[in-house]
GROMACS .gro file of C-alpha atoms in nm:
model
  436
    1UNK     CA    1  -3.718  -6.744  -2.973
    2UNK     CA    2  -3.877  -7.080  -2.998
    3UNK     CA    3  -4.234  -7.066  -3.173
    4UNK     CA    4  -4.429  -7.307  -2.900
    5UNK     CA    5  -4.794  -7.426  -2.975
    6UNK     CA    6  -4.926  -7.121  -2.717
    7UNK     CA    7  -4.785  -6.878  -2.896
    8UNK     CA    8  -4.946  -6.997  -3.237
    9UNK     CA    9  -5.226  -6.950  -3.053
   10UNK     CA   10  -5.153  -6.578  -2.922
   11UNK     CA   11  -5.073  -6.533  -3.295
   12UNK     CA   12  -5.406  -6.662  -3.446
   13UNK     CA   13  -5.579  -6.407  -3.176
   14UNK     CA   14  -5.340  -6.101  -3.180
   15UNK     CA   15  -5.252  -6.106  -3.559
   16UNK     CA   16  -5.626  -6.079  -3.670
   17UNK     CA   17  -5.697  -5.807  -3.397
   18UNK     CA   18  -5.375  -5.644  -3.488
   19UNK     CA   19  -5.517  -5.602  -3.884
   20UNK     CA   20  -5.858  -5.470  -3.719
   21UNK     CA   21  -5.666  -5.200  -3.515
   22UNK     CA   22  -5.513  -5.056  -3.824
   23UNK     CA   23  -5.832  -5.027  -4.033
   24UNK     CA   24  -6.025  -4.842  -3.763
   25UNK     CA   25  -5.885  -4.490  -3.801
   26UNK     CA   26  -5.928  -4.542  -4.232
   27UNK     CA   27  -6.328  -4.504  -4.138
   28UNK     CA   28  -6.238  -4.109  -4.040
   29UNK     CA   29  -5.971  -4.077  -4.265
   30UNK     CA   30  -6.186  -4.193  -4.566
   31UNK     CA   31  -6.427  -3.909  -4.446
   32UNK     CA   32  -6.118  -3.631  -4.460
   33UNK     CA   33  -6.019  -3.748  -4.757
   34UNK     CA   34  -6.316  -3.730  -4.981
   35UNK     CA   35  -6.427  -3.411  -4.806
   36UNK     CA   36  -6.098  -3.267  -4.900
   37UNK     CA   37  -6.157  -3.241  -5.243
   38UNK     CA   38  -6.435  -3.087  -5.183
   39UNK     CA   39  -6.310  -2.716  -5.237
   40UNK     CA   40  -6.378  -2.568  -4.851
   41UNK     CA   41  -6.134  -2.638  -4.570
   42UNK     CA   42  -6.448  -2.601  -4.345
   43UNK     CA   43  -6.561  -2.946  -4.480
   44UNK     CA   44  -6.239  -3.126  -4.321
   45UNK     CA   45  -6.308  -2.882  -3.976
   46UNK     CA   46  -6.652  -3.000  -3.924
   47UNK     CA   47  -6.552  -3.372  -3.999
   48UNK     CA   48  -6.240  -3.291  -3.734
   49UNK     CA   49  -6.467  -3.184  -3.489
   50UNK     CA   50  -6.760  -3.395  -3.558
   51UNK     CA   51  -6.528  -3.725  -3.549
   52UNK     CA   52  -6.292  -3.583  -3.233
   53UNK     CA   53  -6.634  -3.589  -3.096
   54UNK     CA   54  -6.751  -3.925  -3.146
   55UNK     CA   55  -6.423  -4.087  -3.068
   56UNK     CA   56  -6.454  -3.963  -2.721
   57UNK     CA   57  -6.749  -4.048  -2.676
   58UNK     CA   58  -6.729  -4.386  -2.806
   59UNK     CA   59  -6.372  -4.404  -2.619
   60UNK     CA   60  -6.537  -4.378  -2.264
   61UNK     CA   61  -6.816  -4.645  -2.350
   62UNK     CA   62  -6.544  -4.911  -2.428
   63UNK     CA   63  -6.583  -5.076  -2.184
   64UNK     CA   64  -6.851  -5.293  -2.368
   65UNK     CA   65  -6.683  -5.441  -2.547
   66UNK     CA   66  -6.329  -5.517  -2.283
   67UNK     CA   67  -6.588  -5.531  -1.986
   68UNK     CA   68  -6.758  -5.875  -2.212
   69UNK     CA   69  -6.484  -6.007  -2.369
   70UNK     CA   70  -6.284  -6.072  -2.005
   71UNK     CA   71  -6.633  -6.195  -1.874
   72UNK     CA   72  -6.679  -6.442  -2.200
   73UNK     CA   73  -6.327  -6.556  -2.194
   74UNK     CA   74  -6.389  -6.677  -1.806
   75UNK     CA   75  -6.759  -6.882  -1.890
   76UNK     CA   76  -6.615  -6.990  -2.245
   77UNK     CA   77  -6.279  -7.160  -2.015
   78UNK     CA   78  -6.533  -7.316  -1.788
   79UNK     CA   79  -6.721  -7.470  -2.064
   80UNK     CA   80  -7.050  -7.233  -1.958
   81UNK     CA   81  -7.220  -7.242  -2.255
   82UNK     CA   82  -7.483  -7.090  -2.069
   83UNK     CA   83  -7.367  -6.815  -1.912
   84UNK     CA   84  -7.152  -6.744  -2.264
   85UNK     CA   85  -7.490  -6.695  -2.411
   86UNK     CA   86  -7.653  -6.433  -2.164
   87UNK     CA   87  -7.328  -6.231  -2.100
   88UNK     CA   88  -7.369  -6.166  -2.491
   89UNK     CA   89  -7.769  -6.111  -2.452
   90UNK     CA   90  -7.671  -5.896  -2.128
   91UNK     CA   91  -7.412  -5.747  -2.292
   92UNK     CA   92  -7.623  -5.645  -2.616
   93UNK     CA   93  -7.895  -5.497  -2.350
   94UNK     CA   94  -7.709  -5.238  -2.210
   95UNK     CA   95  -7.521  -5.116  -2.536
   96UNK     CA   96  -7.890  -5.051  -2.694
   97UNK     CA   97  -7.983  -4.861  -2.359
   98UNK     CA   98  -7.632  -4.665  -2.351
   99UNK     CA   99  -7.714  -4.585  -2.728
  100UNK     CA  100  -8.046  -4.458  -2.700
  101UNK     CA  101  -7.986  -4.235  -2.390
  102UNK     CA  102  -7.711  -4.062  -2.637
  103UNK     CA  103  -8.021  -4.043  -2.882
  104UNK     CA  104  -8.232  -3.893  -2.708
  105UNK     CA  105  -7.993  -3.654  -2.559
  106UNK     CA  106  -7.805  -3.562  -2.865
  107UNK     CA  107  -7.950  -3.232  -2.807
  108UNK     CA  108  -7.709  -3.169  -2.519
  109UNK     CA  109  -7.404  -3.349  -2.679
  110UNK     CA  110  -7.428  -3.159  -2.952
  111UNK     CA  111  -7.474  -2.817  -2.716
  112UNK     CA  112  -7.133  -2.967  -2.541
  113UNK     CA  113  -6.945  -3.045  -2.882
  114UNK     CA  114  -6.964  -2.695  -2.953
  115UNK     CA  115  -6.897  -2.552  -2.598
  116UNK     CA  116  -6.609  -2.764  -2.572
  117UNK     CA  117  -6.437  -2.802  -2.940
  118UNK     CA  118  -6.544  -2.410  -3.019
  119UNK     CA  119  -6.554  -2.424  -3.402
  120UNK     CA  120  -6.538  -2.136  -3.634
  121UNK     CA  121  -6.855  -1.986  -3.739
  122UNK     CA  122  -6.815  -2.166  -4.088
  123UNK     CA  123  -6.650  -2.473  -3.921
  124UNK     CA  124  -7.014  -2.479  -3.684
  125UNK     CA  125  -7.302  -2.531  -3.891
  126UNK     CA  126  -7.092  -2.799  -4.038
  127UNK     CA  127  -7.037  -2.954  -3.766
  128UNK     CA  128  -7.368  -2.976  -3.617
  129UNK     CA  129  -7.483  -3.143  -3.944
  130UNK     CA  130  -7.246  -3.441  -3.960
  131UNK     CA  131  -7.282  -3.472  -3.557
  132UNK     CA  132  -7.712  -3.479  -3.619
  133UNK     CA  133  -7.662  -3.745  -3.857
  134UNK     CA  134  -7.398  -3.956  -3.733
  135UNK     CA  135  -7.552  -4.025  -3.388
  136UNK     CA  136  -7.773  -4.240  -3.537
  137UNK     CA  137  -7.531  -4.466  -3.584
  138UNK     CA  138  -7.484  -4.488  -3.177
  139UNK     CA  139  -7.673  -4.820  -3.142
  140UNK     CA  140  -7.486  -4.991  -3.459
  141UNK     CA  141  -7.138  -4.864  -3.277
  142UNK     CA  142  -7.227  -4.946  -2.929
  143UNK     CA  143  -7.382  -5.330  -3.085
  144UNK     CA  144  -7.056  -5.373  -3.217
  145UNK     CA  145  -6.884  -5.294  -2.914
  146UNK     CA  146  -7.080  -5.594  -2.724
  147UNK     CA  147  -7.052  -5.818  -3.041
  148UNK     CA  148  -6.690  -5.765  -3.090
  149UNK     CA  149  -6.598  -5.846  -2.703
  150UNK     CA  150  -6.816  -6.144  -2.698
  151UNK     CA  151  -6.585  -6.286  -3.013
  152UNK     CA  152  -6.267  -6.208  -2.850
  153UNK     CA  153  -6.397  -6.352  -2.560
  154UNK     CA  154  -6.464  -6.629  -2.778
  155UNK     CA  155  -6.114  -6.673  -2.937
  156UNK     CA  156  -6.196  -6.575  -3.217
  157UNK     CA  157  -6.067  -6.254  -3.348
  158UNK     CA  158  -6.103  -6.301  -3.692
  159UNK     CA  159  -6.453  -6.218  -3.730
  160UNK     CA  160  -6.371  -5.879  -3.596
  161UNK     CA  161  -6.103  -5.809  -3.837
  162UNK     CA  162  -6.387  -5.909  -4.146
  163UNK     CA  163  -6.608  -5.674  -4.006
  164UNK     CA  164  -6.358  -5.383  -3.976
  165UNK     CA  165  -6.207  -5.428  -4.318
  166UNK     CA  166  -6.588  -5.454  -4.447
  167UNK     CA  167  -6.711  -5.138  -4.270
  168UNK     CA  168  -6.428  -4.981  -4.469
  169UNK     CA  169  -6.488  -5.091  -4.793
  170UNK     CA  170  -6.899  -5.031  -4.720
  171UNK     CA  171  -6.805  -4.670  -4.607
  172UNK     CA  172  -6.566  -4.648  -4.929
  173UNK     CA  173  -6.831  -4.702  -5.140
  174UNK     CA  174  -7.079  -4.511  -4.983
  175UNK     CA  175  -6.956  -4.194  -4.935
  176UNK     CA  176  -6.827  -4.167  -5.248
  177UNK     CA  177  -7.187  -4.270  -5.409
  178UNK     CA  178  -7.320  -3.970  -5.180
  179UNK     CA  179  -7.094  -3.771  -5.182
  180UNK     CA  180  -7.026  -3.757  -5.609
  181UNK     CA  181  -7.264  -3.937  -5.728
  182UNK     CA  182  -7.548  -3.747  -5.567
  183UNK     CA  183  -7.419  -3.427  -5.523
  184UNK     CA  184  -7.444  -3.430  -5.172
  185UNK     CA  185  -7.155  -3.303  -4.945
  186UNK     CA  186  -7.094  -3.317  -4.555
  187UNK     CA  187  -7.443  -3.534  -4.538
  188UNK     CA  188  -7.370  -3.768  -4.765
  189UNK     CA  189  -7.047  -3.825  -4.586
  190UNK     CA  190  -7.267  -3.874  -4.221
  191UNK     CA  191  -7.478  -4.088  -4.410
  192UNK     CA  192  -7.209  -4.327  -4.531
  193UNK     CA  193  -7.047  -4.304  -4.239
  194UNK     CA  194  -7.362  -4.451  -4.080
  195UNK     CA  195  -7.437  -4.667  -4.316
  196UNK     CA  196  -7.133  -4.863  -4.248
  197UNK     CA  197  -7.217  -4.868  -3.904
  198UNK     CA  198  -7.461  -5.041  -3.899
  199UNK     CA  199  -7.365  -5.299  -4.262
  200UNK     CA  200  -7.111  -5.386  -3.980
  201UNK     CA  201  -7.364  -5.442  -3.707
  202UNK     CA  202  -7.557  -5.644  -3.984
  203UNK     CA  203  -7.247  -5.828  -4.060
  204UNK     CA  204  -7.153  -5.909  -3.736
  205UNK     CA  205  -7.502  -6.078  -3.647
  206UNK     CA  206  -7.486  -6.254  -3.986
  207UNK     CA  207  -7.152  -6.434  -3.855
  208UNK     CA  208  -7.294  -6.443  -3.540
  209UNK     CA  209  -7.549  -6.657  -3.648
  210UNK     CA  210  -7.353  -6.865  -3.877
  211UNK     CA  211  -7.109  -6.965  -3.664
  212UNK     CA  212  -7.228  -6.981  -3.312
  213UNK     CA  213  -7.608  -7.032  -3.372
  214UNK     CA  214  -7.554  -7.407  -3.235
  215UNK     CA  215  -7.511  -7.185  -2.913
  216UNK     CA  216  -7.883  -7.089  -2.872
  217UNK     CA  217  -8.001  -7.405  -2.718
  218UNK     CA  218  -7.828  -7.293  -2.441
  219UNK     CA  219  -8.004  -6.991  -2.459
  220UNK     CA  220  -8.159  -6.957  -2.093
  221UNK     CA  221  -8.355  -6.615  -2.057
  222UNK     CA  222  -8.432  -6.681  -1.618
  223UNK     CA  223  -8.140  -6.492  -1.469
  224UNK     CA  224  -8.008  -6.272  -1.767
  225UNK     CA  225  -8.107  -5.932  -1.627
  226UNK     CA  226  -8.075  -6.085  -1.239
  227UNK     CA  227  -7.971  -5.816  -1.024
  228UNK     CA  228  -7.708  -5.976  -0.907
  229UNK     CA  229  -7.519  -6.090  -1.256
  230UNK     CA  230  -7.599  -5.712  -1.364
  231UNK     CA  231  -7.408  -5.606  -1.026
  232UNK     CA  232  -7.111  -5.762  -1.126
  233UNK     CA  233  -7.157  -5.654  -1.513
  234UNK     CA  234  -7.202  -5.273  -1.396
  235UNK     CA  235  -6.920  -5.294  -1.157
  236UNK     CA  236  -6.708  -5.435  -1.403
  237UNK     CA  237  -6.804  -5.188  -1.674
  238UNK     CA  238  -6.785  -4.958  -1.358
  239UNK     CA  239  -6.390  -4.975  -1.344
  240UNK     CA  240  -6.340  -5.005  -1.680
  241UNK     CA  241  -6.552  -4.662  -1.738
  242UNK     CA  242  -6.374  -4.439  -1.459
  243UNK     CA  243  -6.047  -4.558  -1.611
  244UNK     CA  244  -6.083  -4.430  -1.895
  245UNK     CA  245  -6.192  -4.114  -1.789
  246UNK     CA  246  -5.838  -4.155  -1.634
  247UNK     CA  247  -5.711  -4.251  -2.022
  248UNK     CA  248  -5.844  -3.936  -2.198
  249UNK     CA  249  -5.786  -3.703  -1.935
  250UNK     CA  250  -5.412  -3.725  -1.958
  251UNK     CA  251  -5.453  -3.776  -2.364
  252UNK     CA  252  -5.664  -3.454  -2.411
  253UNK     CA  253  -5.383  -3.304  -2.181
  254UNK     CA  254  -5.078  -3.377  -2.367
  255UNK     CA  255  -5.272  -3.270  -2.685
  256UNK     CA  256  -5.348  -2.909  -2.544
  257UNK     CA  257  -5.037  -2.903  -2.359
  258UNK     CA  258  -4.875  -2.934  -2.669
  259UNK     CA  259  -5.110  -2.636  -2.853
  260UNK     CA  260  -5.012  -2.379  -2.587
  261UNK     CA  261  -4.664  -2.449  -2.648
  262UNK     CA  262  -4.744  -2.290  -3.015
  263UNK     CA  263  -4.837  -2.446  -3.386
  264UNK     CA  264  -4.509  -2.631  -3.414
  265UNK     CA  265  -4.481  -2.803  -3.095
  266UNK     CA  266  -4.820  -2.909  -3.106
  267UNK     CA  267  -4.730  -3.049  -3.465
  268UNK     CA  268  -4.410  -3.207  -3.322
  269UNK     CA  269  -4.586  -3.380  -3.101
  270UNK     CA  270  -4.926  -3.500  -3.269
  271UNK     CA  271  -4.601  -3.602  -3.565
  272UNK     CA  272  -4.422  -3.847  -3.271
  273UNK     CA  273  -4.736  -3.990  -3.149
  274UNK     CA  274  -4.855  -4.106  -3.462
  275UNK     CA  275  -4.519  -4.369  -3.432
  276UNK     CA  276  -4.611  -4.423  -3.030
  277UNK     CA  277  -4.992  -4.465  -3.204
  278UNK     CA  278  -4.867  -4.752  -3.422
  279UNK     CA  279  -4.654  -4.986  -3.230
  280UNK     CA  280  -5.006  -4.972  -2.985
  281UNK     CA  281  -5.220  -5.085  -3.235
  282UNK     CA  282  -4.950  -5.431  -3.242
  283UNK     CA  283  -4.981  -5.446  -2.876
  284UNK     CA  284  -5.296  -5.404  -2.858
  285UNK     CA  285  -5.357  -5.720  -3.039
  286UNK     CA  286  -5.080  -5.883  -2.791
  287UNK     CA  287  -5.356  -5.750  -2.522
  288UNK     CA  288  -5.672  -5.885  -2.710
  289UNK     CA  289  -5.512  -6.235  -2.686
  290UNK     CA  290  -5.431  -6.201  -2.322
  291UNK     CA  291  -5.809  -6.129  -2.254
  292UNK     CA  292  -5.915  -6.466  -2.436
  293UNK     CA  293  -5.650  -6.680  -2.367
  294UNK     CA  294  -5.585  -6.589  -2.031
  295UNK     CA  295  -5.925  -6.554  -1.945
  296UNK     CA  296  -6.027  -6.894  -2.062
  297UNK     CA  297  -5.778  -7.054  -1.866
  298UNK     CA  298  -5.797  -6.821  -1.549
  299UNK     CA  299  -6.203  -6.978  -1.600
  300UNK     CA  300  -6.072  -7.290  -1.652
  301UNK     CA  301  -5.826  -7.290  -1.316
  302UNK     CA  302  -5.549  -7.390  -1.577
  303UNK     CA  303  -5.317  -7.207  -1.372
  304UNK     CA  304  -5.013  -7.352  -1.528
  305UNK     CA  305  -5.166  -7.240  -1.921
  306UNK     CA  306  -5.231  -6.931  -1.712
  307UNK     CA  307  -4.841  -6.819  -1.590
  308UNK     CA  308  -4.722  -6.977  -1.912
  309UNK     CA  309  -4.985  -6.773  -2.118
  310UNK     CA  310  -4.862  -6.442  -1.922
  311UNK     CA  311  -4.479  -6.540  -1.946
  312UNK     CA  312  -4.504  -6.569  -2.348
  313UNK     CA  313  -4.728  -6.298  -2.387
  314UNK     CA  314  -4.439  -6.081  -2.235
  315UNK     CA  315  -4.205  -6.198  -2.488
  316UNK     CA  316  -4.364  -6.182  -2.751
  317UNK     CA  317  -4.414  -5.764  -2.624
  318UNK     CA  318  -4.051  -5.710  -2.564
  319UNK     CA  319  -3.965  -5.854  -2.897
  320UNK     CA  320  -4.199  -5.565  -2.994
  321UNK     CA  321  -4.084  -5.320  -2.847
  322UNK     CA  322  -3.722  -5.404  -2.989
  323UNK     CA  323  -3.876  -5.446  -3.343
  324UNK     CA  324  -4.021  -5.101  -3.317
  325UNK     CA  325  -3.697  -4.980  -3.169
  326UNK     CA  326  -3.485  -5.086  -3.417
  327UNK     CA  327  -3.713  -4.972  -3.689
  328UNK     CA  328  -3.786  -4.636  -3.557
  329UNK     CA  329  -3.339  -4.569  -3.559
  330UNK     CA  330  -3.311  -4.638  -3.864
  331UNK     CA  331  -3.640  -4.508  -4.039
  332UNK     CA  332  -3.824  -4.252  -3.836
  333UNK     CA  333  -3.699  -3.958  -3.974
  334UNK     CA  334  -3.842  -4.066  -4.338
  335UNK     CA  335  -4.190  -4.195  -4.170
  336UNK     CA  336  -4.196  -3.867  -4.012
  337UNK     CA  337  -4.154  -3.728  -4.398
  338UNK     CA  338  -4.421  -3.923  -4.470
  339UNK     CA  339  -4.659  -3.712  -4.203
  340UNK     CA  340  -4.540  -3.407  -4.340
  341UNK     CA  341  -4.329  -3.227  -4.562
  342UNK     CA  342  -4.304  -2.916  -4.332
  343UNK     CA  343  -3.909  -2.856  -4.257
  344UNK     CA  344  -3.969  -2.633  -3.932
  345UNK     CA  345  -4.135  -2.929  -3.800
  346UNK     CA  346  -3.972  -3.197  -3.947
  347UNK     CA  347  -3.603  -3.002  -3.772
  348UNK     CA  348  -3.780  -2.919  -3.414
  349UNK     CA  349  -3.857  -3.290  -3.390
  350UNK     CA  350  -3.484  -3.449  -3.394
  351UNK     CA  351  -3.468  -3.313  -3.016
  352UNK     CA  352  -3.784  -3.488  -2.909
  353UNK     CA  353  -3.750  -3.795  -3.148
  354UNK     CA  354  -3.549  -4.007  -2.867
  355UNK     CA  355  -3.817  -3.983  -2.634
  356UNK     CA  356  -4.023  -4.207  -2.938
  357UNK     CA  357  -3.742  -4.467  -2.907
  358UNK     CA  358  -3.761  -4.547  -2.512
  359UNK     CA  359  -4.193  -4.542  -2.520
  360UNK     CA  360  -4.241  -4.914  -2.733
  361UNK     CA  361  -3.973  -5.066  -2.434
  362UNK     CA  362  -4.092  -4.887  -2.094
  363UNK     CA  363  -4.486  -4.887  -2.268
  364UNK     CA  364  -4.519  -5.238  -2.388
  365UNK     CA  365  -4.578  -5.357  -2.017
  366UNK     CA  366  -4.905  -5.193  -1.981
  367UNK     CA  367  -5.050  -5.299  -2.263
  368UNK     CA  368  -4.999  -5.713  -2.163
  369UNK     CA  369  -5.139  -5.633  -1.853
  370UNK     CA  370  -5.436  -5.438  -1.998
  371UNK     CA  371  -5.511  -5.768  -2.178
  372UNK     CA  372  -5.387  -5.977  -1.911
  373UNK     CA  373  -5.648  -5.770  -1.586
  374UNK     CA  374  -5.919  -5.793  -1.846
  375UNK     CA  375  -5.954  -6.166  -1.962
  376UNK     CA  376  -5.936  -6.190  -1.532
  377UNK     CA  377  -6.163  -5.929  -1.480
  378UNK     CA  378  -5.910  -5.761  -1.263
  379UNK     CA  379  -6.075  -5.419  -1.363
  380UNK     CA  380  -6.026  -5.197  -0.980
  381UNK     CA  381  -5.667  -5.294  -1.012
  382UNK     CA  382  -5.694  -5.152  -1.344
  383UNK     CA  383  -5.816  -4.859  -1.273
  384UNK     CA  384  -5.574  -4.793  -0.959
  385UNK     CA  385  -5.260  -4.840  -1.191
  386UNK     CA  386  -5.420  -4.600  -1.413
  387UNK     CA  387  -5.491  -4.310  -1.147
  388UNK     CA  388  -5.152  -4.357  -1.030
  389UNK     CA  389  -4.967  -4.331  -1.363
  390UNK     CA  390  -5.204  -4.000  -1.414
  391UNK     CA  391  -5.085  -3.860  -1.119
  392UNK     CA  392  -4.709  -3.929  -1.221
  393UNK     CA  393  -4.804  -3.723  -1.563
  394UNK     CA  394  -4.898  -3.433  -1.423
  395UNK     CA  395  -4.730  -3.375  -1.148
  396UNK     CA  396  -4.407  -3.442  -1.362
  397UNK     CA  397  -4.543  -3.226  -1.588
  398UNK     CA  398  -4.671  -2.902  -1.353
  399UNK     CA  399  -4.325  -2.972  -1.151
  400UNK     CA  400  -4.022  -2.959  -1.461
  401UNK     CA  401  -4.207  -2.799  -1.761
  402UNK     CA  402  -4.123  -2.443  -1.599
  403UNK     CA  403  -3.735  -2.598  -1.673
  404UNK     CA  404  -3.791  -2.855  -1.937
  405UNK     CA  405  -4.053  -2.679  -2.128
  406UNK     CA  406  -4.245  -2.958  -2.422
  407UNK     CA  407  -3.934  -3.253  -2.287
  408UNK     CA  408  -4.128  -3.228  -1.940
  409UNK     CA  409  -4.442  -3.295  -2.144
  410UNK     CA  410  -4.291  -3.639  -2.302
  411UNK     CA  411  -4.092  -3.711  -1.945
  412UNK     CA  412  -4.426  -3.713  -1.802
  413UNK     CA  413  -4.596  -3.934  -2.077
  414UNK     CA  414  -4.290  -4.140  -2.094
  415UNK     CA  415  -4.337  -4.217  -1.688
  416UNK     CA  416  -4.697  -4.234  -1.698
  417UNK     CA  417  -4.670  -4.531  -1.963
  418UNK     CA  418  -4.447  -4.685  -1.774
  419UNK     CA  419  -4.569  -4.679  -1.398
  420UNK     CA  420  -4.872  -4.842  -1.541
  421UNK     CA  421  -4.666  -5.145  -1.601
  422UNK     CA  422  -4.472  -5.122  -1.294
  423UNK     CA  423  -4.813  -5.093  -1.072
  424UNK     CA  424  -4.991  -5.341  -1.231
  425UNK     CA  425  -4.709  -5.585  -1.174
  426UNK     CA  426  -4.726  -5.536  -0.777
  427UNK     CA  427  -5.131  -5.555  -0.837
  428UNK     CA  428  -5.019  -5.887  -1.031
  429UNK     CA  429  -4.831  -6.046  -0.794
  430UNK     CA  430  -5.031  -5.938  -0.462
  431UNK     CA  431  -5.425  -6.017  -0.586
  432UNK     CA  432  -5.387  -6.199  -0.902
  433UNK     CA  433  -5.087  -6.461  -0.885
  434UNK     CA  434  -5.203  -6.651  -0.610
  435UNK     CA  435  -5.602  -6.704  -0.700
  436UNK     CA  436  -5.512  -6.946  -0.970
   0.00000   0.00000   0.00000
């Protein structure tokens, strides 16, 4: 594979995005590692319940990043700097409004958390405490979503990478100081997390002013909150929001269906899913390149560069799929032993390991198309493809589970991922390719 100038552009965007994606789970892992040495398993349980709650909430509002990214990259491609700046302000305003609603409704969210997660009596008060502190970080988290999406749209993924790394460093230092230096326990971990979130927002704001402060002269406040512009913004983000709900439904059901089959099967599915998650972190980086470059060339009406970007992204996706499949085929079992030393789990995973091998190649198209579709703001196509794929998932599982058991669950997940890419391919050819 010859590396072209376009490939170098793709890698300049994808590389830092991959690093950022890998650092995201570290915030939760650091919290677990710190409370894991406090001598009470209830602390770990509280972090697990609280972290899962916030991950779900913030995942649902991920449209603030994706929608901003696609529209900004198109405006950047058109050299519409006024539009670029208005999108930044509009995204931050919506992020703040959503965050304030979350903070105002925290008692309802906390009640839902307890009802849905059903923590044990020793975990519940700790999880409530963790939640009541971390919810105040919502403005920082959602504000960062808007800023990160804007940076990606401006073809800059190095700032999000720096902010992600810095957040982890601050989180480690703040949490260790509060827990072991000041004697705080679950409160110290929660406060440390919030400090890291606001430190990330502050760093992103400083870097925004440093690198893009000159664009302030293009800012025109008239029309920022115009109904037509807000209408398009919310239409794009509504489709992404509904798509995310479908995505969450499939992922949650995958976990719950495994849990109903017993502790060993749940552990097997969880461990094997880590292989897919690692691949997804890498492919999300290339999806970000699709958002930035695809949206840029689409906005500039440069059909040649746009189609070339799609082709090169698929070549990279195919290469990553082959590499990950080969690596897992050779070193999969040793990797599983890094995650667990439970011989029952490792032994039981052998029967389902082939599913982990085929998923990278069958799922890579879904990641590439997601990036392209976000870049051209074809969010309705994303929603339709996800809805159809979710239907495939549930139909496969319920139809085959009585005869195939847990294999039906993995087959359903594999077909779900593959059908996402297939449906998006059809939509691209029918509705997008002809526009440019």
